[in-house]
Short mmCIF file of C-alpha atoms in Angstrom, two decimals:
data_model
loop_
_atom_site.label_atom_id
_atom_site.label_comp_id
_atom_site.label_asym_id
_atom_site.label_seq_id
_atom_site.Cartn_x
_atom_site.Cartn_y
_atom_site.Cartn_z
CA MET A 82 0.00 0.00 0.00
CA ALA A 83 2.81 2.39 0.92
CA ASN A 84 4.65 1.67 -2.32
CA HIS A 85 1.45 2.28 -4.27
CA ALA A 86 0.97 5.64 -2.51
CA ASN A 87 4.57 6.68 -3.17
CA ALA A 88 4.15 5.87 -6.85
CA MET A 89 1.02 7.99 -7.25
CA SER A 90 1.40 11.14 -9.32
CA LYS A 91 0.25 14.47 -7.92
CA VAL A 92 -0.94 17.86 -9.11
CA LYS A 93 -1.03 21.24 -7.41
CA ILE A 94 -4.11 23.46 -7.42
CA LEU A 95 -4.20 26.97 -5.96
CA VAL A 96 -7.34 28.00 -4.07
CA VAL A 97 -7.51 31.80 -4.01
CA GLY A 98 -9.99 34.55 -3.18
CA ASP A 99 -10.61 37.31 -0.66
CA SER A 100 -10.30 36.71 3.07
CA GLY A 101 -13.47 35.42 4.68
CA VAL A 102 -15.08 33.92 1.58
CA GLY A 103 -14.77 30.40 3.00
CA LYS A 104 -11.81 28.89 1.17
CA SER A 105 -10.67 26.74 4.10
CA SER A 106 -14.18 25.37 4.69
CA LEU A 107 -14.53 24.61 0.99
CA VAL A 108 -11.18 22.81 0.80
CA HIS A 109 -12.04 20.76 3.88
CA LEU A 110 -15.35 19.74 2.32
CA MET A 111 -13.59 18.78 -0.92
CA CYS A 112 -11.00 16.66 0.85
CA HIS A 113 -12.99 15.10 3.69
CA GLY A 114 -16.60 15.19 2.55
CA GLU A 115 -17.71 16.89 5.74
CA ALA A 116 -18.05 20.38 7.18
CA LEU A 117 -15.13 22.05 8.95
CA SER A 118 -16.13 22.37 12.59
CA ASN A 119 -13.75 25.18 13.58
CA SER A 120 -12.66 27.57 10.86
CA SER A 121 -9.89 30.15 11.35
CA TRP A 122 -8.04 32.68 9.24
CA THR A 123 -5.35 31.18 7.03
CA ILE A 124 -1.94 32.81 7.43
CA GLY A 125 0.38 32.04 4.55
CA CYS A 126 -0.84 28.79 3.04
CA SER A 127 -2.57 25.63 4.21
CA ILE A 128 -2.32 22.42 2.18
CA GLU A 129 -4.92 19.64 2.06
CA VAL A 130 -4.69 16.47 -0.05
CA ARG A 131 -7.32 14.19 -1.56
CA VAL A 132 -7.19 11.22 -3.92
CA HIS A 133 -8.92 11.59 -7.27
CA GLU A 134 -9.56 8.84 -9.79
CA TYR A 135 -8.56 10.28 -13.15
CA ARG A 136 -10.98 9.28 -15.93
CA GLU A 137 -12.86 7.03 -13.55
CA GLY A 138 -14.67 4.13 -15.17
CA THR A 139 -12.47 4.05 -18.27
CA PRO A 140 -9.42 1.92 -19.20
CA SER A 141 -7.30 5.03 -18.49
CA GLN A 142 -8.43 5.27 -14.85
CA LYS A 143 -5.57 6.15 -12.52
CA PRO A 144 -5.41 7.56 -8.96
CA TYR A 145 -3.79 10.95 -8.41
CA PHE A 146 -3.02 13.01 -5.35
CA ILE A 147 -4.73 16.39 -5.61
CA GLU A 148 -2.91 19.01 -3.51
CA LEU A 149 -5.16 21.97 -2.71
CA TRP A 150 -3.10 25.00 -1.67
CA ASP A 151 -5.39 27.31 0.31
CA VAL A 152 -3.66 30.70 0.04
CA GLY A 153 -4.48 33.33 2.68
CA GLY A 154 -6.24 36.32 1.16
CA SER A 155 -5.20 39.03 3.60
CA ASN A 156 -3.86 42.21 1.97
CA SER A 157 -1.19 42.39 4.66
CA HIS A 158 0.46 39.30 3.12
CA LYS A 159 0.02 40.14 -0.56
CA ASN A 160 3.73 40.88 -1.05
CA ALA A 161 4.75 37.43 0.23
CA ARG A 162 2.13 35.03 -1.13
CA HIS A 163 3.74 34.87 -4.59
CA VAL A 164 6.06 32.16 -3.25
CA PHE A 165 3.13 29.72 -3.45
CA TYR A 166 2.21 30.48 -7.06
CA ASN A 167 4.79 28.53 -9.04
CA PRO A 168 4.53 25.79 -10.14
CA VAL A 169 0.77 25.32 -10.41
CA HIS A 170 -1.44 23.10 -12.55
CA GLY A 171 -4.89 24.61 -11.87
CA ILE A 172 -6.73 27.41 -10.08
CA ILE A 173 -9.90 27.44 -7.99
CA LEU A 174 -11.33 30.96 -7.63
CA VAL A 175 -13.60 31.36 -4.60
CA HIS A 176 -16.06 34.17 -3.88
CA ASP A 177 -18.83 34.83 -1.37
CA LEU A 178 -22.29 34.91 -2.94
CA THR A 179 -23.38 37.51 -0.36
CA ASN A 180 -20.44 39.80 -1.18
CA ARG A 181 -20.46 41.16 -4.72
CA LYS A 182 -17.02 42.75 -4.29
CA SER A 183 -15.42 39.36 -3.60
CA GLN A 184 -16.71 38.19 -6.98
CA LEU A 185 -15.35 41.25 -8.78
CA ASN A 186 -11.98 40.79 -7.08
CA LEU A 187 -11.57 37.35 -8.67
CA ARG A 188 -10.29 39.12 -11.77
CA ARG A 189 -7.37 40.54 -9.82
CA TRP A 190 -6.67 37.19 -8.17
CA LEU A 191 -6.57 35.43 -11.52
CA ALA A 192 -4.33 38.06 -13.08
CA GLU A 193 -1.98 37.90 -10.08
CA VAL A 194 -1.54 34.13 -10.38
CA LEU A 195 -1.31 34.04 -14.18
CA LEU A 196 1.32 36.75 -14.29
CA ARG A 197 3.46 34.73 -11.91
CA GLU A 198 2.80 31.42 -13.68
CA GLY A 199 3.52 32.88 -17.10
CA SER A 200 6.81 34.43 -16.03
CA GLY A 201 8.02 31.22 -14.38
CA SER A 202 9.33 33.41 -11.59
CA LYS A 203 8.87 33.43 -7.83
CA THR A 204 10.11 36.99 -7.40
CA ARG A 205 7.78 39.89 -6.83
CA THR A 206 5.94 41.19 -9.90
CA PRO A 207 4.14 44.50 -10.52
CA LEU A 208 0.64 44.92 -9.09
CA VAL A 209 -2.03 43.72 -11.50
CA GLU A 210 -5.45 45.38 -11.22
CA ASP A 211 -7.52 43.21 -13.53
CA PHE A 212 -7.64 40.07 -15.65
CA ASP A 213 -7.66 40.74 -19.38
CA ALA A 214 -8.49 37.78 -21.62
CA GLU A 215 -6.47 39.16 -24.53
CA GLN A 216 -3.44 39.92 -22.36
CA PHE A 217 -3.36 36.45 -20.82
CA GLY A 218 -4.88 34.45 -23.67
CA GLY A 219 -1.58 33.00 -24.85
CA PHE A 220 0.04 33.29 -21.45
CA SER A 221 -1.39 30.23 -19.81
CA GLN A 222 -3.65 27.27 -20.42
CA LEU A 223 -4.24 26.64 -16.73
CA PRO A 224 -7.65 25.10 -15.98
CA VAL A 225 -9.84 27.41 -13.89
CA PHE A 226 -12.80 26.54 -11.65
CA VAL A 227 -15.08 29.13 -10.00
CA VAL A 228 -16.91 28.48 -6.72
CA GLY A 229 -19.49 30.69 -5.02
CA THR A 230 -19.86 29.94 -1.30
CA LYS A 231 -22.53 30.61 1.35
CA GLN A 232 -25.33 29.55 -0.96
CA ASP A 233 -27.54 29.03 2.07
CA GLN A 234 -27.41 32.75 2.81
CA ILE A 235 -28.75 33.96 -0.52
CA SER A 236 -32.15 33.55 -2.13
CA GLU A 237 -32.68 31.45 -5.25
CA TYR A 238 -33.63 34.57 -7.21
CA ARG A 239 -30.44 36.45 -6.36
CA THR A 240 -28.31 33.35 -6.98
CA SER A 241 -29.67 32.94 -10.52
CA GLY A 242 -29.11 36.66 -11.06
CA ARG A 243 -25.46 36.28 -10.20
CA VAL A 244 -25.12 33.46 -12.70
CA ARG A 245 -26.26 35.84 -15.43
CA SER A 246 -24.02 38.69 -14.29
CA CYS A 247 -20.78 36.74 -13.83
CA SER A 248 -18.65 36.77 -16.97
CA LEU A 249 -15.24 35.65 -15.70
CA ALA A 250 -16.11 31.95 -15.80
CA ASP A 251 -17.29 32.34 -19.40
CA GLU A 252 -14.12 34.23 -20.36
CA CYS A 253 -12.01 31.38 -18.97
CA SER A 254 -14.29 28.62 -20.33
CA ALA A 255 -14.57 27.52 -16.71
CA ASP A 256 -17.29 25.66 -14.84
CA GLU A 257 -18.88 27.46 -11.90
CA ILE A 258 -20.71 25.97 -8.93
CA TYR A 259 -22.46 27.27 -5.81
CA VAL A 260 -22.09 25.55 -2.46
CA ASN A 261 -22.91 25.66 1.21
CA SER A 262 -19.64 24.41 2.68
CA HIS A 263 -21.42 23.45 5.90
CA ASP A 264 -23.63 20.99 4.04
CA GLN A 265 -21.92 17.88 2.67
CA ARG A 266 -24.73 17.48 0.16
CA SER A 267 -23.24 20.41 -1.79
CA LEU A 268 -20.57 18.03 -3.11
CA ALA A 269 -22.39 14.73 -2.72
CA PRO A 270 -21.09 11.96 -5.03
CA GLY A 271 -23.00 11.96 -8.30
CA SER A 272 -24.35 15.48 -7.84
CA SER A 273 -23.95 18.10 -10.57
CA ASN A 274 -21.40 19.97 -8.45
CA ALA A 275 -19.35 16.83 -7.81
CA VAL A 276 -19.35 15.91 -11.50
CA LYS A 277 -18.14 19.38 -12.48
CA LEU A 278 -15.41 19.26 -9.84
CA SER A 279 -14.27 15.82 -11.02
CA ARG A 280 -14.16 17.07 -14.59
CA PHE A 281 -12.03 20.02 -13.48
CA PHE A 282 -9.58 17.70 -11.69
CA ASP A 283 -9.27 15.65 -14.89
CA LYS A 284 -8.43 18.83 -16.82
CA VAL A 285 -5.78 19.75 -14.26
CA ILE A 286 -4.19 16.31 -14.54
CA GLU A 287 -4.16 16.58 -18.33
CA ARG A 288 -2.48 19.98 -17.99
CA GLN A 289 0.17 18.41 -15.75
CA GLN A 290 0.68 15.59 -18.24
CA THR A 291 1.18 18.11 -21.04
CA THR A 292 3.72 19.99 -18.96
CA THR A 293 5.55 16.77 -18.17
CA THR A 294 6.06 15.98 -21.84
CA THR A 295 7.53 19.42 -22.55
CA THR A 296 11.16 19.04 -23.54
CA ALA A 297 11.97 22.52 -24.81
CA ARG A 298 15.18 23.91 -23.35
CA THR A 299 15.84 27.44 -22.15
CA ASP A 300 18.99 29.42 -22.85
CA THR A 301 20.45 28.09 -19.60
CA GLY A 302 19.95 24.51 -20.70
CA TYR A 303 17.11 23.74 -18.30
CA SER A 304 13.58 22.97 -19.40
CA TYR A 305 10.59 24.79 -17.96
CA LEU A 306 9.54 21.50 -16.34
CA GLU A 307 12.91 21.11 -14.62
CA ARG A 308 12.65 24.62 -13.19
CA GLU A 309 9.11 23.86 -11.98
CA ASN A 310 10.18 20.61 -10.32
CA SER A 311 13.07 22.35 -8.58
CA MET A 312 10.76 25.09 -7.27
CA TYR A 313 8.21 22.47 -6.22
CA ARG A 314 10.79 20.61 -4.12
CA ARG A 315 11.83 23.84 -2.42
CA ASN A 316 8.19 24.71 -1.72
CA LYS A 317 7.53 21.31 -0.14
CA SER A 318 10.68 21.43 1.97
CA THR A 319 9.44 24.59 3.69
CA SER A 320 5.74 23.75 3.88
CA ALA A 321 6.00 22.58 7.49
CA PHE A 322 6.55 26.09 8.80
CA ILE A 323 4.76 28.19 6.22
CA SER A 324 1.50 26.25 6.54
CA MET A 325 -0.86 27.15 9.35
CA GLY A 326 -4.35 25.64 9.50
#
């Protein structure tokens, strides 16, 4: 069993959004299938892991570790959180359905991550105010997934209105779901939300597979993949003291 676990491939997904939107509760629900009893502010980054069956039910089925990196959204840490952004294979954007501003701010979160991912750098980059599809169109093919939380606190009418008014998911060709992170039925196996999430994980794995097959060399003689793997090892070696639940 241990050898099987060690042999399993893994992918890294960033979970970003404003402070207080419920990222930690969402990640806990995704990984454990139950509500988080005691939620607290995330300082730095907290990492949760779940097993996902890639292309389940097909001859290509294979288990993968899905690492969900819950990045703290406090403005006081915005100059330091870039260290968690590279490498990355997918992005989950989280907003609060009762807070319109948190939805609008997803554009800045996406631009912030994509600018870092596209540059292949972990150093500080200029402040980005908004996501622009044309600017980032050829910059990254990272799969994106949008989640609206606190569904239980908003009426059905207003929820459907937000579906019509939200354009970021459409711009990114991303699925969008709405959840109550305190209700495990929001991601119940076989539900529409669970199917969309599983499909997103499959896309992330396919992105990672594409990156793995990249063999192009840089001027220094190292491939983009080799740089990513080196950064990934450094990230993991320090995760013990940069991660606070």
